XYZ file of C-alpha atoms in Angstrom:
516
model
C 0.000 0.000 0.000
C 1.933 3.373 -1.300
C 0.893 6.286 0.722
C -0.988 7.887 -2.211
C -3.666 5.236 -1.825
C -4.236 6.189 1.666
C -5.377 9.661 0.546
C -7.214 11.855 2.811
C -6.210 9.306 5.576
C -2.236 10.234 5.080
C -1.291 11.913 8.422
C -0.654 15.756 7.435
C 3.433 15.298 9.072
C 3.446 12.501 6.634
C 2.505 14.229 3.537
C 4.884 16.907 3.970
C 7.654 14.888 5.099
C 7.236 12.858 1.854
C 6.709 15.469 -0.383
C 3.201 15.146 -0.872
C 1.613 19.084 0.160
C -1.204 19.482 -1.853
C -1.537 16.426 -3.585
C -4.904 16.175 -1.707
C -6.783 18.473 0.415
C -6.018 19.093 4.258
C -8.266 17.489 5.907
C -6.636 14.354 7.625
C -9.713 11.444 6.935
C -9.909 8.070 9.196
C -10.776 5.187 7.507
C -14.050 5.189 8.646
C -14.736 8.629 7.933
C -13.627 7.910 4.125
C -15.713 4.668 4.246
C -18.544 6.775 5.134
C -18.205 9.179 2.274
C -17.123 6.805 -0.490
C -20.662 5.230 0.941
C -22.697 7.778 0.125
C -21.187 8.178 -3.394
C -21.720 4.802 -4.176
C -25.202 5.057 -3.458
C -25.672 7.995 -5.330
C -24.572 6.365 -8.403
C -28.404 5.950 -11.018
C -27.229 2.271 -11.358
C -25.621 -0.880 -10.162
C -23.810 -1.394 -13.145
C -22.339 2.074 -12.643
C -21.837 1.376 -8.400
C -19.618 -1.884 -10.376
C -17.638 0.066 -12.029
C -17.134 2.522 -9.378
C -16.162 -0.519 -7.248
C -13.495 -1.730 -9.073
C -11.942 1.093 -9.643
C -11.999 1.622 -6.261
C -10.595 -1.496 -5.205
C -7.896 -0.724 -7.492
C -7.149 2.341 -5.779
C -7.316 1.671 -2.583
C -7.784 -1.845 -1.669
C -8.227 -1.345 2.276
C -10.950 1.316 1.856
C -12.807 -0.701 -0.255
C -13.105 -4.011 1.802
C -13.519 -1.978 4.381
C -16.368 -0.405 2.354
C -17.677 -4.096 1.342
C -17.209 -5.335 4.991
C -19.893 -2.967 6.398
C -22.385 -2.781 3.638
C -21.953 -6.452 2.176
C -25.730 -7.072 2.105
C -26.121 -4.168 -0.393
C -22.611 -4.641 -1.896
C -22.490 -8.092 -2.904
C -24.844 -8.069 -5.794
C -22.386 -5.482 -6.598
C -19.572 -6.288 -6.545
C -20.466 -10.172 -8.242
C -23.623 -11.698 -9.296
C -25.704 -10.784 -10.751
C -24.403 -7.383 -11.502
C -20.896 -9.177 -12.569
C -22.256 -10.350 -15.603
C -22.490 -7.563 -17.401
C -18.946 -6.705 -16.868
C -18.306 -9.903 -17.572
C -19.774 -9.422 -21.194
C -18.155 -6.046 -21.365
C -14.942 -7.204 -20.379
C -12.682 -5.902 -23.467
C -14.125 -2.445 -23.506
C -13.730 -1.538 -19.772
C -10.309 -2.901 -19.576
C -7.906 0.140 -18.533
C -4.823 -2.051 -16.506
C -3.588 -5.318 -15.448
C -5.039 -7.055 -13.080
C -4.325 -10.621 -12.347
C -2.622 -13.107 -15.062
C -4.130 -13.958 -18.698
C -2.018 -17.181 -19.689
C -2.529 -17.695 -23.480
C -1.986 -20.838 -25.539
C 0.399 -18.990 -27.524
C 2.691 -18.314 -24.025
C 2.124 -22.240 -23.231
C 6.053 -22.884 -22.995
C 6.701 -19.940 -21.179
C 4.609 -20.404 -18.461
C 7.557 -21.096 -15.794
C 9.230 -17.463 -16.718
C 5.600 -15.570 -16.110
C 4.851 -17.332 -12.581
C 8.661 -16.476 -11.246
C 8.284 -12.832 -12.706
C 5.260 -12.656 -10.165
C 6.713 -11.392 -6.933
C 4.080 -11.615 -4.489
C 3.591 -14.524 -2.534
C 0.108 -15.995 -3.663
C -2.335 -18.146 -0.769
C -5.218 -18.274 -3.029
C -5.971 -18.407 -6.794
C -9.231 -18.368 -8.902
C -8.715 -19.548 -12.445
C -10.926 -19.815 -15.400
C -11.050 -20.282 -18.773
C -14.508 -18.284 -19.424
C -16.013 -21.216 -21.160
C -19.319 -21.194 -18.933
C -19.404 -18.043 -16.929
C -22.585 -18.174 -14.638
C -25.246 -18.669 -17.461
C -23.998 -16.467 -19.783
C -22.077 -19.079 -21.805
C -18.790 -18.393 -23.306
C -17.215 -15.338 -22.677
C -13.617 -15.851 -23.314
C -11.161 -13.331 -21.424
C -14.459 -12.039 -19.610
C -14.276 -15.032 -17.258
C -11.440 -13.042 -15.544
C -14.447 -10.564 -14.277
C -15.445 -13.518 -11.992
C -11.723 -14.581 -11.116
C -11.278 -10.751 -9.606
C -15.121 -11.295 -8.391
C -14.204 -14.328 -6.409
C -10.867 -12.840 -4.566
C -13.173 -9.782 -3.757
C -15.462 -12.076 -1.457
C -12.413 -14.283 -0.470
C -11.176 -10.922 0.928
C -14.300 -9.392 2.408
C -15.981 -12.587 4.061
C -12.967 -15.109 4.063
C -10.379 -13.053 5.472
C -7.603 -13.711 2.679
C -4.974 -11.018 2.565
C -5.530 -9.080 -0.963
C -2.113 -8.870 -2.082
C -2.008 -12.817 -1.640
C -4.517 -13.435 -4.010
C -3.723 -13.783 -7.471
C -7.100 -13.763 -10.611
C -6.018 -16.174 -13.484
C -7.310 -16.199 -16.988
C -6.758 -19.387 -19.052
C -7.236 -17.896 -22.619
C -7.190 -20.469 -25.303
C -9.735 -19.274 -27.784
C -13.327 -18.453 -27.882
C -16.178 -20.410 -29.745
C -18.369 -17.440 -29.554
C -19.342 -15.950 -32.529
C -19.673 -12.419 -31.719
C -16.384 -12.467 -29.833
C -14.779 -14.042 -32.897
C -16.149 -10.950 -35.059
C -15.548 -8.277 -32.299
C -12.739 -6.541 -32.956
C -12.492 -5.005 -29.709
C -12.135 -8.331 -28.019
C -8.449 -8.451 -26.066
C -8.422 -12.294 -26.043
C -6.981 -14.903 -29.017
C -9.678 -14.711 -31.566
C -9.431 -18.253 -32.769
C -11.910 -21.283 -32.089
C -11.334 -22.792 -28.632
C -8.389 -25.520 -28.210
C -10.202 -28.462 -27.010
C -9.261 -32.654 -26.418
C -5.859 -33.408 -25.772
C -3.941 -30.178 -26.042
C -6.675 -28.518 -24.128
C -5.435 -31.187 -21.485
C -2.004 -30.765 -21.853
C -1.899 -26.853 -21.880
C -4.199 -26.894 -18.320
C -1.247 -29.621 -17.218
C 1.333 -26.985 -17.905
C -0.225 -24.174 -16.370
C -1.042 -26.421 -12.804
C 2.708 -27.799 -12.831
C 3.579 -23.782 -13.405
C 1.710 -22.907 -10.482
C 2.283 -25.783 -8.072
C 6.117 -25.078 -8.809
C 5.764 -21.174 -7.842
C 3.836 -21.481 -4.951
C 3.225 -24.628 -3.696
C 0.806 -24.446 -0.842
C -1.592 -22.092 -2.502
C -5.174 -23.116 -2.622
C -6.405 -22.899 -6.429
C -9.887 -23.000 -6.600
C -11.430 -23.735 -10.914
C -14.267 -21.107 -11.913
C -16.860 -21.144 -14.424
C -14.995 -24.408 -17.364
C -17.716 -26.094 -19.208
C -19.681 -29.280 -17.411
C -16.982 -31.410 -20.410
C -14.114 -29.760 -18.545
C -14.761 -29.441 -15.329
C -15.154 -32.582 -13.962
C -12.267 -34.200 -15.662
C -10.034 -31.186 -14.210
C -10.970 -31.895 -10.878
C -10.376 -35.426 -10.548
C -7.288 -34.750 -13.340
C -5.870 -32.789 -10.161
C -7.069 -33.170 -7.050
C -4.577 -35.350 -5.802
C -1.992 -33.416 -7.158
C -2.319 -29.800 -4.977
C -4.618 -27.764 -2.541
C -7.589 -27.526 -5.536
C -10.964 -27.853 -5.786
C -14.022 -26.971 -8.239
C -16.351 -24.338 -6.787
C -19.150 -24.849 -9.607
C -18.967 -28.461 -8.807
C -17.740 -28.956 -4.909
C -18.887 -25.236 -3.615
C -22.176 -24.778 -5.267
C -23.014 -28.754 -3.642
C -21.829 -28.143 -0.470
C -24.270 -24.655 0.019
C -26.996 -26.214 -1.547
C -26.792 -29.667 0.832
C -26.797 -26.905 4.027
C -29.589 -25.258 2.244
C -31.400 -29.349 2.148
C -30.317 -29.764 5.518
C -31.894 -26.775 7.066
C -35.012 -27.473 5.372
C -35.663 -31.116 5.619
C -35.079 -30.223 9.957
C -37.305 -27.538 9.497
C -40.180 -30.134 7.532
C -39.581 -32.887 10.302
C -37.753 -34.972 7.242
C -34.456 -36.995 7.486
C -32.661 -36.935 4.163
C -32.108 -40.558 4.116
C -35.852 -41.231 3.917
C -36.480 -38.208 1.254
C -36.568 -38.342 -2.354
C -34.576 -35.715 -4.534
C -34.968 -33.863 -7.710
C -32.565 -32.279 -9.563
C -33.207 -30.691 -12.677
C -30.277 -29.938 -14.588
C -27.594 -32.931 -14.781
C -24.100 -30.832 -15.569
C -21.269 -29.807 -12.998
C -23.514 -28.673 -10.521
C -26.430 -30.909 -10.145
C -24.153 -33.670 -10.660
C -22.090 -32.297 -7.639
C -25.022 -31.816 -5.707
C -25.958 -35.225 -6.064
C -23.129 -36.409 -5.121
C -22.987 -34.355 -2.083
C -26.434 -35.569 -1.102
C -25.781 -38.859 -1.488
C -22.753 -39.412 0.387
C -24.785 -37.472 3.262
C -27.295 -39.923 2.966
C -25.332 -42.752 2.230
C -26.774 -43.976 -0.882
C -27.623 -42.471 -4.618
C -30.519 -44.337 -4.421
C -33.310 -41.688 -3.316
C -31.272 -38.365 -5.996
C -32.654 -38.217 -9.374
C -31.281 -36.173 -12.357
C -33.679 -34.763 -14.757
C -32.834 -32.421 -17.954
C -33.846 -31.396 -21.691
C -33.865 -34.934 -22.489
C -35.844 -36.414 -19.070
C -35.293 -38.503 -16.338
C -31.570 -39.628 -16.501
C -31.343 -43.292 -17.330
C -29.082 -46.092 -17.929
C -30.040 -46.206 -21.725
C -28.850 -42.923 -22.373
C -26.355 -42.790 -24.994
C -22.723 -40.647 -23.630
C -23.687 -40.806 -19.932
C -20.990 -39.192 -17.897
C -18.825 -40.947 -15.017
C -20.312 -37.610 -12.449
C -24.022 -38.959 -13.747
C -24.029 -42.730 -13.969
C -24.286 -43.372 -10.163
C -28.123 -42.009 -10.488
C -29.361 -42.755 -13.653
C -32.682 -44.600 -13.790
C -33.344 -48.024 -15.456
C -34.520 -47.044 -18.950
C -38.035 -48.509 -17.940
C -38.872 -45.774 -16.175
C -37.936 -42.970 -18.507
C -40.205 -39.944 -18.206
C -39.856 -36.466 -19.836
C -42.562 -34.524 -18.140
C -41.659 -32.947 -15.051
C -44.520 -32.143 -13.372
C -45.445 -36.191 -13.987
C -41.745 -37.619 -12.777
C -43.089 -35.519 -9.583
C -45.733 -36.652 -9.583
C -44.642 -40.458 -9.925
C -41.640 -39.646 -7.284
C -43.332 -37.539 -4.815
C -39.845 -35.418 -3.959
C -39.493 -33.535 -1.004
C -36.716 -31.746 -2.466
C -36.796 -29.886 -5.945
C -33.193 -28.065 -6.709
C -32.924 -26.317 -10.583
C -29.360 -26.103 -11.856
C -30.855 -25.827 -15.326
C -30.191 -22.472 -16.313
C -33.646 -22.155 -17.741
C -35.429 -19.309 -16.366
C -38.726 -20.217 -15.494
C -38.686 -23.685 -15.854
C -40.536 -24.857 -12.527
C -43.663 -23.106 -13.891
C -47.424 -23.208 -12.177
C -47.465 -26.757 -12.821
C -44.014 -28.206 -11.712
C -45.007 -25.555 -8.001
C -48.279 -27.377 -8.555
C -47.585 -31.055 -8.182
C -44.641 -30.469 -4.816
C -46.841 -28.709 -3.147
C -49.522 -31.246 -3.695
C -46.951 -34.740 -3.308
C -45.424 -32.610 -0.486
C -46.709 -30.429 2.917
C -43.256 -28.855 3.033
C -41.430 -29.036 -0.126
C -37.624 -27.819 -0.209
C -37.468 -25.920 -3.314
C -33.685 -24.516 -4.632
C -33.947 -22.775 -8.098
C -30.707 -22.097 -8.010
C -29.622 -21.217 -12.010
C -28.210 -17.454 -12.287
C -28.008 -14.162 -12.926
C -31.642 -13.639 -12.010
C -33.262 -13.952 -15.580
C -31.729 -17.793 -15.567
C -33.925 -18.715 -12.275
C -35.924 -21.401 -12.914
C -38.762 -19.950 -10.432
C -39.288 -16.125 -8.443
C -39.983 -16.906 -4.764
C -42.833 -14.948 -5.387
C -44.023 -17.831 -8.005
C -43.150 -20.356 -5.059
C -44.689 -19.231 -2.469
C -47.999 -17.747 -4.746
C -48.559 -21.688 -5.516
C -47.639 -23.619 -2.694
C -49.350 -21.281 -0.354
C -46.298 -20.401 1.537
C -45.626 -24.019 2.738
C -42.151 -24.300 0.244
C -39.080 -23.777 2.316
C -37.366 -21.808 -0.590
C -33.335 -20.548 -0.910
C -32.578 -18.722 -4.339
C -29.318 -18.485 -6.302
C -30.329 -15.278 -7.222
C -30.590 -12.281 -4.687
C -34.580 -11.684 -4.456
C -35.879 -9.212 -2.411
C -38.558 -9.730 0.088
C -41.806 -10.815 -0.393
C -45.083 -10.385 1.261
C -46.594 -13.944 2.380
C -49.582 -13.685 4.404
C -49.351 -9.684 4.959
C -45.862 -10.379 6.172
C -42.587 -9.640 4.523
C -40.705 -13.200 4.196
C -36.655 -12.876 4.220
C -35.411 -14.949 0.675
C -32.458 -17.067 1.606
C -29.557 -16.716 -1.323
C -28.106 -20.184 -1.939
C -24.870 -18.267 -2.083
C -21.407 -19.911 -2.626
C -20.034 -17.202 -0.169
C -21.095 -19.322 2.522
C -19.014 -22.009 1.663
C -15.684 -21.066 -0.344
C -13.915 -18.066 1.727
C -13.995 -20.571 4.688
C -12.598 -23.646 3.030
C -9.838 -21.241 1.508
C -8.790 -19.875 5.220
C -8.913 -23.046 6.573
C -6.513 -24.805 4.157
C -4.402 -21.409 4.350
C -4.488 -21.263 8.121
C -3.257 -24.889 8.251
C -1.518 -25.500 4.902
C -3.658 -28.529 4.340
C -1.654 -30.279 1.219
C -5.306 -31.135 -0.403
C -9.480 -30.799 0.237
C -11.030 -33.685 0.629
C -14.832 -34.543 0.292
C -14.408 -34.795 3.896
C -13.210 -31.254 4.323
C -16.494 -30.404 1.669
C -18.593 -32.583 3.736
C -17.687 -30.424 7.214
C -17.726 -27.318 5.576
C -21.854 -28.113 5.008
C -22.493 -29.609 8.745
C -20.384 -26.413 10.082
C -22.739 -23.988 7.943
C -25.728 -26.268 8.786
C -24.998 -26.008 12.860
C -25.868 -22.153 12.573
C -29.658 -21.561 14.584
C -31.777 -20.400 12.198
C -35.017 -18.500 12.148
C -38.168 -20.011 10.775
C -38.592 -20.380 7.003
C -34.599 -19.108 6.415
C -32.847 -21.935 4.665
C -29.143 -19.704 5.707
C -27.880 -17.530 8.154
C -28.144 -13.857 7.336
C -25.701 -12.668 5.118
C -24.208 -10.188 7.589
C -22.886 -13.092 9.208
C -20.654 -14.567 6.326
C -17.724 -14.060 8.167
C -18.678 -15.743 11.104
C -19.555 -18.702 8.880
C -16.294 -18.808 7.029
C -14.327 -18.614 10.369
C -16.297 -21.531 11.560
C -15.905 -23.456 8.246
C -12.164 -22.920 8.522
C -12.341 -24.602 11.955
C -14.066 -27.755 10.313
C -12.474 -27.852 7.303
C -8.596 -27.530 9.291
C -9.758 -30.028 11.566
C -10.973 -32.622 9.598
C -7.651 -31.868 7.259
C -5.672 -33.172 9.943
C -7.965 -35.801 10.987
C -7.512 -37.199 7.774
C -3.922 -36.854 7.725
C -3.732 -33.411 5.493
C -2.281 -31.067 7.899
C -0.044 -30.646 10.007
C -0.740 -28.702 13.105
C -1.450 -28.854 17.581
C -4.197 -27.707 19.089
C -7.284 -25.886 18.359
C -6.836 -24.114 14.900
C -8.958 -20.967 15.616
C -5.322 -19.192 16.722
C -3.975 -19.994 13.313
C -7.215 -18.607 11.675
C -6.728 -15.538 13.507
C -3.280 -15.072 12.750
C -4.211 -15.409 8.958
C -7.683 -13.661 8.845
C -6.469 -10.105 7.404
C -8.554 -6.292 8.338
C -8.428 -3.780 6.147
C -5.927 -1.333 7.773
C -3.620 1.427 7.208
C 0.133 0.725 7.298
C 1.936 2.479 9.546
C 5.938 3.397 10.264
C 5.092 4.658 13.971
């Protein structure tokens, strides 16, 4: 942090003993009096897009100020600062780039990989990487996936506790298959069709031996590769370094608290409970997974997509999707009828199809179920596949309801109901702090598997499927507890005691630096 980026907050002896008179005006700011006034300017801005771009130029800036900003206004900030207001800056990527942030490895730089990483001189605890293939359900948006690398280190920062300047945004770029990208000729990235197969493969190995030879202990968490990718990346390295798939591992292990909280809350054991998923990809195939190892069997969770009921038959089934696939005798391609038929308690959409649990998918749970869990969980908001208005309009207020989406309240019953955001936040900052804290060598399902019973052991308030969001960081410090001690129960870490000192010693608070 230079002194410049403290601004107003510069001590006046300072300025002038560093040469800095009238390089700002007198008055000598404390942080939270310049928290409080970049506050209101943020909220002046006529729209969210415009508070994002204010945002990140401020955390360019002056990092401190603005997770100190994020810290105290998270709640408001959050759609801000990543979905769904990300996405558009996402799209926009090429135009509003002004300066480097973060890494862009391209396929052309492939052997030089080793001679980037050591030319990188800060020590790195966490990376994001993607290759922009899938970002949220926007599709393919090349270089723009590095909007929701810098997205993800924000929240690491703000609810995890991860030191900024040990976070590191990488950009995989090896092509684009989108067509207006391709034509575009503002786009930054390698306009050429996407690398794909074996080189695809071998260019990823490159770039994880590159990183796991610079910095060795850091956690590297995958972001937004296509459902062909991702899963072979994760299993292609999880045995190999501190990694893990957030699409795939994070999104399951928020969305089994979320099933959790709502089967106690409906008097329902998960064992005994049928499940739903609609949407068979990364994430509902993570989530099923998830769920079943909770319950101990893949027997009661059920994919469904475009084609219907997954089932044995299928022709180019995937290794994440054969452990639930259906005999081919009971193939069914209505949804509100394999409801029907199954009589779910739980309903989760990772489907991307906005609006697809429609009057009569809402219809048939409420009516096989008194207290249906329902997760439409597909974003940005457009991509939901119900409103919680819809949910609760049709099932009379009975559905126990958590939204990937933010959603703002809604009136049930002349009262305003609180809409629970089946957020990723809840998970991912704590996993990263724990295996920082501890230098855990790799996360394990078991680590995954505590992270969602130390979320799930939070009291909550009737109807809410989460804690508030105000409370992230609480969350994420217990998490890190879990997830450190169940790294060294399974022979992962190294370490004496009761973690929560080592947490401490790594969580990081925005703050000044100071020579006195």
């Amino acid at each position: 942090m230079n002194d410049i980026m403290m601004g107003t907050s510069l001590p006046y002896a300072e300025r002038k003993r560093q040469g800095l008179m009238g390089r700002m005006p007198h008055k000598e700011e404390s942080l939270a009096q310049q928290r409080r006034r970049i506050y209101r300017l943020v909220s002046a801005m006529q729209s969210p897009f415009d508070q994002h771009l204010l945002l990140r130029q401020l955390q360019e800036d002056n990092p401190v100020l603005f997770y100190e900003l994020v810290r105290h206004h998270l709640p408001e900030l959050l759609p801000i600062i990543y979905t769904p207001v990300v996405g558009e800056a996402c799209q926009r990527h090429s135009d509003l780039y002004l300066r480097s942030h973060g890494l862009y490895l391209s396929w052309h730089d492939r052997d030089e990989l080793d001679h980037i990483f050591a030319a990188v001189e800060q020590e790195v605890d966490v990376i994001v990487i993607s290759d922009g293939e899938r970002v949220l359900g926007l599709g393919d948006l090349g270089i723009g996936g590095m909007g929701i690398c810098i997205g993800k280190l924000a929240l690491y920062s703000a609810a995890g506790g991860i030191n900024p300047a040990r976070t590191l945004p990488l950009c995989v770029d090896v092509g684009t298959n989108n067509p207006e990208l391709l034509e575009d000729d503002s786009y930054l990235g390698w306009q050429a069709r996407r690398v794909d197969g074996e080189p695809y493969y071998q260019f990823m190995d490159k770039v994880v031996a590159a990183i796991r030879k610079r910095w060795p202990q850091v956690v590297l968490q995958f972001e937004d590769f296509a459902g062909k990718h991702a899963a072979n990346l994760l299993a292609r390295y999880r045995d190999e370094l501190c990694m893990f798939n957030d699409d795939i591992q994070g999104t399951a292990a928020v969305a089994s608290a979320c099933v959790l909280a709502g089967l106690q809350q409906a008097g329902s054991a998960l064992a005994d409970t049928p499940v739903l998923i609609v949407g068979a990809g990364s994430a509902g195939c993570g989530i099923a997974a998830m769920l079943a190892q909770l319950a101990g069997s893949p027997e009661r969770v059920q994919l469904f997509d475009q084609d219907g009921l997954v089932c044995l038959d299928r022709a180019g089934l995937t290794p994440a999707q054969q452990p639930f696939a259906r005999p081919a005798a009971e193939a069914c391609n209505s949804l509100p009828a394999l409801i029907e038929r199954l009589r779910p308690g739980v309903l989760i959409g990772v489907s991307g199809q906005g609006g697809l649990f429609d009057e009569a998918v809402l219809t048939a749970m409420g009516e096989v179920c008194e207290r249906p869990v329902i997760l439409p969980l597909s974003n940005p908001t457009r991509s939901a596949e119900a409103t919680p208005a819809q949910v609760w309009q049709v099932t009379g207020g009975r559905a126990l309801l958590a939204t990937g989406s933010p959603f703002p309240p809604v009136e049930v019953d002349g009262a305003a109901r609180v809409v629970s955001q089946c957020n990723n936040v809840y998970v991912f900052p704590g996993i990263g702090l724990g295996a920082c804290a501890v230098k855990a060598r790799r996360i394990s399902d078991g680590m995954l598997r505590a992270a969602v019973q130390a979320v799930g052991a939070y009291p909550l308030a009737e109807g809410r499927l989460l804690p508030p969001i105000e409370q992230v960081g609480e969350v994420a410090r217990a998490v890190a507890r879990a997830v450190a001690l169940c790294a060294r129960a399974e022979g992962l870490a190294d370490f004496a005691g009761d973690p929560a000192p080592l947490i401490d010693q790594t969580w990081w608070r925005p703050h000044y630096w100071s020579a006195s």
